[in-house]
Coordinates of C-alpha atoms in Angstrom, one line a residue:
M1 CA 127.7 -15.9 -25.8
N2 CA 127.1 -12.5 -27.4
R3 CA 124.4 -13.2 -30.0
A4 CA 123.8 -9.5 -31.0
P5 CA 123.3 -9.5 -34.7
V6 CA 125.9 -8.1 -37.1
I7 CA 126.6 -8.0 -40.9
A8 CA 129.9 -9.8 -41.5
G9 CA 130.0 -10.4 -45.2
L10 CA 129.1 -8.5 -48.4
G11 CA 129.1 -9.8 -51.9
I12 CA 128.4 -7.6 -55.0
T13 CA 128.6 -9.1 -58.5
E14 CA 129.5 -7.3 -61.7
M15 CA 126.6 -4.8 -62.1
G16 CA 124.7 -3.1 -65.0
K17 CA 124.6 -4.3 -68.6
V18 CA 125.9 -7.7 -67.9
Y19 CA 124.4 -10.2 -70.3
G20 CA 124.4 -14.0 -70.8
R21 CA 123.7 -14.8 -67.1
T22 CA 120.5 -15.6 -65.2
A23 CA 119.3 -14.1 -62.0
P24 CA 119.9 -17.4 -60.1
E25 CA 123.5 -17.4 -61.3
F26 CA 124.0 -13.8 -60.1
A27 CA 122.4 -14.8 -56.8
A28 CA 124.7 -17.8 -56.3
E29 CA 127.8 -15.7 -57.1
A30 CA 126.8 -13.0 -54.7
V31 CA 126.4 -15.4 -51.8
R32 CA 129.8 -17.0 -52.6
L33 CA 131.4 -13.5 -52.7
A34 CA 129.8 -12.6 -49.4
A35 CA 131.2 -15.8 -47.8
A36 CA 134.7 -15.1 -49.3
D37 CA 134.5 -11.5 -48.0
A38 CA 133.7 -12.7 -44.5
G39 CA 136.4 -15.4 -44.7
I40 CA 134.2 -18.3 -44.1
E41 CA 133.6 -21.6 -46.0
L42 CA 130.3 -21.6 -47.9
H43 CA 129.1 -24.7 -46.1
E44 CA 129.1 -22.7 -42.8
V45 CA 126.0 -20.8 -44.0
D46 CA 123.0 -22.5 -42.2
G47 CA 120.3 -20.0 -43.2
L48 CA 119.3 -18.6 -46.6
L49 CA 116.7 -15.8 -47.3
T50 CA 116.1 -14.9 -51.0
N51 CA 114.4 -12.0 -52.7
T52 CA 113.7 -12.0 -56.4
G53 CA 113.2 -9.1 -58.8
I54 CA 111.4 -8.6 -62.1
T55 CA 112.5 -11.9 -63.6
G56 CA 111.0 -13.8 -60.5
D57 CA 113.3 -16.8 -60.7
V58 CA 115.4 -16.6 -57.5
G59 CA 113.9 -18.8 -54.9
L60 CA 114.3 -21.8 -52.7
G61 CA 116.1 -23.7 -55.4
L62 CA 119.1 -21.5 -54.7
Q63 CA 120.0 -23.8 -51.9
R64 CA 120.6 -26.6 -54.4
D65 CA 122.5 -24.2 -56.7
L66 CA 124.9 -23.4 -53.9
G67 CA 125.1 -27.0 -52.7
L68 CA 124.0 -26.1 -49.2
R69 CA 122.7 -28.9 -47.0
H70 CA 120.9 -29.1 -43.7
L71 CA 119.9 -25.5 -43.5
R72 CA 118.2 -24.4 -40.4
L73 CA 116.4 -21.5 -42.1
L74 CA 115.2 -21.2 -45.7
S75 CA 112.6 -18.8 -47.0
E76 CA 111.6 -16.5 -49.8
V77 CA 110.9 -12.9 -48.8
Q78 CA 108.8 -10.6 -51.0
A79 CA 108.0 -7.0 -50.0
Y80 CA 109.6 -5.6 -53.1
G81 CA 112.0 -2.8 -52.5
S82 CA 111.7 -3.1 -48.7
S83 CA 112.7 -6.8 -48.8
A84 CA 116.4 -6.3 -48.3
G85 CA 115.8 -4.6 -45.0
A86 CA 113.2 -7.1 -44.0
M87 CA 115.5 -10.1 -44.8
V88 CA 118.2 -8.6 -42.5
Q89 CA 115.6 -8.1 -39.8
Y90 CA 114.4 -11.7 -40.0
A91 CA 118.0 -12.9 -40.1
A92 CA 118.9 -10.9 -37.1
M93 CA 116.1 -12.4 -35.1
A94 CA 117.1 -15.9 -36.2
V95 CA 120.7 -15.3 -35.0
M96 CA 119.6 -13.8 -31.8
S97 CA 117.3 -16.7 -31.0
G98 CA 119.9 -19.3 -31.9
M99 CA 117.7 -20.6 -34.8
A100 CA 120.7 -20.1 -37.1
D101 CA 124.3 -19.0 -36.9
I102 CA 125.1 -17.5 -40.3
V103 CA 122.3 -16.3 -42.6
A104 CA 122.8 -15.3 -46.2
C105 CA 120.3 -12.6 -47.5
V106 CA 120.4 -12.3 -51.3
F107 CA 118.7 -10.4 -54.1
A108 CA 119.4 -10.8 -57.8
D109 CA 117.8 -9.9 -61.0
A110 CA 118.5 -9.9 -64.8
P111 CA 115.8 -7.9 -66.5
L112 CA 118.1 -6.4 -69.2
K113 CA 118.4 -8.5 -72.3
D114 CA 121.1 -8.0 -75.0
K115 CA 119.7 -6.3 -78.0
S116 CA 122.1 -7.2 -80.7
A117 CA 120.5 -5.0 -83.4
G118 CA 121.8 -1.5 -82.7
G119 CA 123.9 -2.5 -79.7
G120 CA 121.3 -1.4 -77.2
A121 CA 119.6 -3.1 -74.3
A122 CA 116.1 -4.3 -74.0
Y123 CA 114.2 -4.3 -70.7
A124 CA 112.2 -7.5 -70.3
A125 CA 109.4 -6.6 -67.9
A126 CA 107.3 -9.4 -66.5
G127 CA 103.7 -9.1 -65.7
R128 CA 100.1 -9.9 -66.8
R129 CA 97.7 -7.8 -68.8
P130 CA 95.4 -5.9 -66.4
T131 CA 91.8 -7.0 -66.4
G132 CA 88.5 -5.7 -64.8
W133 CA 88.7 -2.4 -63.1
Q134 CA 92.5 -2.3 -63.3
G135 CA 92.1 -2.3 -67.0
L136 CA 90.3 1.1 -66.9
T137 CA 93.3 2.9 -65.4
A138 CA 95.7 1.0 -67.7
A139 CA 93.7 2.1 -70.8
S140 CA 94.1 5.7 -69.7
G141 CA 97.9 5.3 -69.5
I142 CA 98.1 4.8 -65.7
Y143 CA 99.7 1.4 -65.5
S144 CA 103.4 1.2 -64.7
A145 CA 105.4 2.2 -61.6
N146 CA 106.5 5.3 -63.5
T147 CA 102.9 6.6 -63.9
M148 CA 101.8 5.7 -60.4
Y149 CA 104.7 7.3 -58.7
A150 CA 104.2 10.3 -60.9
L151 CA 100.7 10.6 -59.4
A152 CA 102.2 10.5 -56.0
A153 CA 104.8 13.1 -56.8
R154 CA 102.2 15.3 -58.4
R155 CA 100.1 15.2 -55.3
H156 CA 103.1 16.2 -53.2
M157 CA 103.7 19.1 -55.5
Q158 CA 100.2 20.3 -55.5
T159 CA 99.9 20.1 -51.7
Y160 CA 103.3 21.5 -50.7
G161 CA 104.5 23.4 -53.7
T162 CA 107.4 21.1 -54.4
T163 CA 109.0 21.7 -57.9
S164 CA 110.7 19.7 -60.6
E165 CA 113.8 21.8 -60.2
Q166 CA 114.0 20.9 -56.5
L167 CA 113.8 17.2 -57.4
G168 CA 116.6 17.9 -59.8
H169 CA 118.9 18.8 -57.0
I170 CA 118.6 15.3 -55.7
A171 CA 119.6 13.8 -59.0
V172 CA 122.6 16.2 -59.3
A173 CA 123.8 15.5 -55.7
Q174 CA 123.7 11.8 -56.1
R175 CA 125.5 11.9 -59.4
A176 CA 128.3 13.8 -57.7
W177 CA 128.5 11.0 -55.2
A178 CA 128.5 8.4 -58.0
A179 CA 131.5 10.1 -59.6
R180 CA 133.5 8.9 -56.6
N181 CA 132.1 5.3 -56.8
P182 CA 134.0 2.9 -59.1
L183 CA 131.0 0.6 -59.0
A184 CA 128.5 3.2 -60.3
Q185 CA 127.0 2.8 -63.8
L186 CA 126.7 6.6 -64.3
R187 CA 129.5 8.8 -63.2
E188 CA 129.4 11.8 -65.5
P189 CA 128.5 15.0 -63.6
I190 CA 125.1 16.6 -64.3
T191 CA 123.5 19.9 -63.6
V192 CA 119.9 20.9 -62.7
E193 CA 119.7 22.2 -66.3
D194 CA 120.6 18.7 -67.6
H195 CA 117.9 17.3 -65.4
Q196 CA 115.3 19.8 -66.7
S197 CA 116.2 19.1 -70.3
S198 CA 116.2 15.3 -70.0
R199 CA 113.2 13.7 -71.7
W200 CA 109.8 13.2 -70.0
I201 CA 109.1 9.8 -68.7
A202 CA 105.8 10.5 -67.0
E203 CA 105.1 14.0 -65.9
P204 CA 106.4 15.3 -63.5
F205 CA 109.3 12.8 -63.9
H206 CA 112.1 13.5 -66.3
L207 CA 114.5 10.7 -67.3
L208 CA 117.0 11.9 -64.6
D209 CA 114.3 11.5 -61.9
C210 CA 114.2 7.7 -62.6
C211 CA 116.3 4.9 -61.3
L212 CA 118.5 2.7 -63.5
V213 CA 117.8 -0.9 -64.6
S214 CA 120.6 -3.3 -63.7
N215 CA 121.6 -6.9 -64.0
G216 CA 123.4 -8.4 -61.0
G217 CA 123.2 -9.6 -57.4
V218 CA 124.0 -8.5 -53.9
A219 CA 124.2 -10.6 -50.7
V220 CA 125.0 -10.0 -47.1
L221 CA 125.8 -12.4 -44.3
V222 CA 124.2 -11.9 -40.8
T223 CA 125.7 -13.6 -37.8
S224 CA 126.4 -13.0 -34.1
A225 CA 128.9 -10.5 -32.8
D226 CA 130.9 -13.4 -31.2
R227 CA 131.0 -15.3 -34.5
A228 CA 132.1 -12.3 -36.4
A229 CA 134.9 -11.4 -34.0
G230 CA 137.4 -13.7 -35.8
L231 CA 136.2 -13.1 -39.3
A232 CA 137.9 -11.1 -42.1
Q233 CA 135.8 -7.9 -42.1
P234 CA 134.9 -5.4 -39.3
A235 CA 131.5 -6.2 -38.0
V236 CA 128.6 -3.9 -38.9
H237 CA 126.2 -4.0 -35.9
I238 CA 122.5 -4.0 -36.5
R239 CA 121.4 -1.7 -33.8
G240 CA 117.7 -1.2 -34.8
W241 CA 115.0 -2.0 -37.2
G242 CA 111.4 -1.4 -38.1
Q243 CA 108.8 -2.0 -40.9
A244 CA 105.6 -0.3 -42.1
H245 CA 102.9 -1.4 -44.4
P246 CA 100.4 1.5 -44.7
G247 CA 97.7 -0.2 -46.7
Y248 CA 96.9 3.0 -48.6
V249 CA 93.6 3.2 -50.4
M250 CA 94.1 5.4 -53.4
G251 CA 91.1 7.6 -52.6
R252 CA 90.6 11.3 -52.1
D253 CA 91.2 11.2 -48.3
S254 CA 94.2 8.9 -48.4
E255 CA 97.7 10.0 -47.4
F256 CA 99.0 8.4 -50.6
G257 CA 101.8 10.5 -52.0
L258 CA 102.0 12.7 -48.9
V259 CA 103.3 10.3 -46.2
S260 CA 105.5 7.2 -46.7
G261 CA 106.1 4.2 -44.4
A262 CA 109.3 5.9 -43.2
A263 CA 107.0 7.8 -40.8
L264 CA 106.3 4.6 -38.9
S265 CA 109.3 2.3 -39.5
G266 CA 111.8 5.1 -38.8
P267 CA 110.7 5.9 -35.2
T268 CA 110.5 2.2 -34.5
A269 CA 114.1 1.5 -35.6
L270 CA 115.5 4.7 -33.9
K271 CA 113.8 3.8 -30.7
M272 CA 115.2 0.2 -30.8
A273 CA 118.7 1.7 -31.4
G274 CA 118.3 4.2 -28.6
I275 CA 119.0 7.2 -30.7
T276 CA 117.2 10.1 -32.5
I277 CA 117.3 11.2 -36.1
A278 CA 119.9 13.9 -35.1
D279 CA 122.3 11.1 -34.3
I280 CA 122.3 9.8 -37.9
D281 CA 125.6 10.4 -39.8
V282 CA 124.8 8.7 -43.1
A283 CA 121.4 8.0 -44.7
E284 CA 121.2 5.5 -47.5
L285 CA 117.6 6.0 -48.9
Y286 CA 115.6 4.1 -51.4
D287 CA 115.5 6.3 -54.5
C288 CA 113.6 4.6 -57.3
Y289 CA 112.7 8.2 -58.1
T290 CA 114.0 11.5 -56.8
Y291 CA 110.6 12.0 -55.2
T292 CA 111.0 8.8 -53.1
A293 CA 114.2 10.2 -51.6
L294 CA 112.5 13.5 -50.9
I295 CA 109.5 12.1 -49.1
S296 CA 111.7 9.8 -47.1
L297 CA 113.8 12.7 -45.9
E298 CA 110.6 14.4 -44.7
D299 CA 109.2 11.3 -43.0
Y300 CA 112.3 10.4 -41.2
G301 CA 112.4 13.9 -39.8
F302 CA 115.5 15.3 -41.5
C303 CA 113.3 18.2 -42.4
A304 CA 109.6 19.1 -41.7
K305 CA 106.8 17.7 -43.7
G306 CA 106.3 19.7 -46.9
E307 CA 109.7 21.3 -46.7
G308 CA 111.6 18.7 -48.5
G309 CA 111.8 20.7 -51.7
P310 CA 113.6 23.8 -50.2
F311 CA 115.6 21.4 -48.0
V312 CA 117.2 19.5 -50.9
A313 CA 117.7 22.6 -53.0
G314 CA 119.5 24.3 -50.1
G315 CA 122.9 22.6 -50.7
V316 CA 122.7 20.0 -47.9
L317 CA 123.1 17.1 -50.2
G318 CA 126.1 15.9 -52.2
P319 CA 129.8 15.4 -51.2
E320 CA 130.1 19.0 -50.1
G321 CA 126.8 19.1 -48.2
S322 CA 126.1 18.8 -44.5
L323 CA 124.1 15.5 -44.8
A324 CA 125.6 12.4 -46.3
V325 CA 122.8 10.9 -48.4
N326 CA 123.1 8.0 -50.9
T327 CA 126.9 8.2 -50.9
G328 CA 127.3 5.7 -53.6
G329 CA 125.0 7.5 -56.1
G330 CA 121.9 5.6 -55.1
Q331 CA 119.6 3.8 -57.6
L332 CA 119.6 6.9 -59.7
S333 CA 123.3 6.7 -60.6
S334 CA 125.0 3.7 -59.1
Y335 CA 123.0 0.5 -59.7
Y336 CA 119.4 -0.7 -59.1
M337 CA 119.3 -3.8 -56.9
W338 CA 116.0 -2.9 -55.1
G339 CA 116.8 -2.5 -51.3
M340 CA 120.2 -4.0 -51.7
T341 CA 121.4 -0.8 -53.3
P342 CA 121.1 1.3 -50.1
L343 CA 122.0 -1.6 -47.9
S344 CA 125.3 -2.5 -49.7
E345 CA 126.4 1.1 -49.6
A346 CA 125.5 1.4 -45.9
V347 CA 127.7 -1.6 -45.1
I348 CA 130.6 -0.1 -47.1
Q349 CA 130.2 3.2 -45.2
A350 CA 129.8 1.6 -41.8
R351 CA 133.1 -0.3 -42.4
G352 CA 134.8 2.8 -43.4
Q353 CA 135.6 1.4 -46.8
G354 CA 134.1 4.1 -49.0
G355 CA 137.4 5.4 -50.3
E356 CA 137.0 8.7 -52.0
R357 CA 133.3 8.8 -51.1
Q358 CA 133.7 7.8 -47.5
A359 CA 131.5 10.0 -45.2
P360 CA 133.4 11.9 -42.6
R361 CA 131.3 10.4 -39.8
N362 CA 129.8 6.9 -39.8
D363 CA 128.8 6.1 -36.2
M364 CA 125.2 5.7 -37.2
V365 CA 124.0 4.7 -40.6
L366 CA 120.3 4.7 -41.6
V367 CA 119.1 2.4 -44.4
S368 CA 115.6 2.6 -45.9
G369 CA 113.7 0.3 -48.2
N370 CA 110.5 1.1 -50.1
G371 CA 108.3 -1.4 -51.9
G372 CA 105.3 -1.4 -54.1
L373 CA 103.6 2.0 -54.6
L374 CA 104.7 3.3 -51.1
D375 CA 103.1 0.1 -49.8
H376 CA 105.9 -1.4 -47.8
H377 CA 108.8 0.1 -45.9
S378 CA 111.8 -1.1 -43.9
T379 CA 114.4 0.8 -41.9
L380 CA 117.7 -0.4 -40.4
I381 CA 120.1 1.4 -38.1
L382 CA 123.7 0.1 -38.6
S383 CA 126.9 1.1 -36.8
P384 CA 130.5 0.1 -36.6
H385 CA 130.0 0.1 -32.8
A386 CA 128.3 -2.4 -30.5
R387 CA 125.6 -1.1 -28.3

């Protein structure tokens, strides 16, 4: 029996400012949609891996919500934005070993709350008040992901001369892809001038440097090539994978802000797949900020270290560019489902189901996930072709 791992199902719920539903409800719907997409009965799922977001309430209880019994694999996975890739890796190993036959991997979150007064939306961020030494940085305004990633981006700028305008080219290119994606939350074209005039969030980040906030859920089903052969969708073969957890100390001599985990997880995944970075046709990169996409491009080897700024400003990105990056619009313009944003688009591209945004070549698709403050990283190599 060919137990090579493949992705056989994809479920994406309604996404964005969707109110009145909990994260567990989104998660359950995403798994059901993935099963329907694959053409299987829900009870055929015998493995379940969950990843929860800001709201923190998607966990082992999802098994009961789905009515699944006698699972052979059940676990919560938490490496933040790298978790989607990690879940697929663990599911692949479970399938290869025979531990499970069909494993659902799911992420869901519902941090946006309806703000009836004024018709806007409120972001309900979970977390505790920092104490001790952490309180010192918080008191000076360095507290959120925005401010910490801003420090990382500023260090890259000071070291390599990267500019805000260069980061703007990433936002513009991804919005151009999003304009072709009916699932994207933001589809109106933007220019570098729009990027530069958008309000400051935490210097050097403008609003258009920062990802969306979304309610919703995404799930994928991992099974064996033999099991997928008779299912409804073309199999997406999981050809390689890797992880990296740098353990940066935010000190003067650390590489924080200059090197990401892609520098380690990327070569591991490429070696497993038996290819080089030159063989990649589509790159779906984690882009919580424009800077995150830029440093990932460098560390995967699409350009040399420190040359990411001129590289992205040179016209290589976007639908008319030579490199297909974040073809759905990424987290900047499509939707923010942590690592499931790049993974879901990668599955769509590998299947050849991208419609107007389908990349011209899709033989090898790279997927990146980034968690924490560049603390965790995952890489997948997907392909419509078996090894």
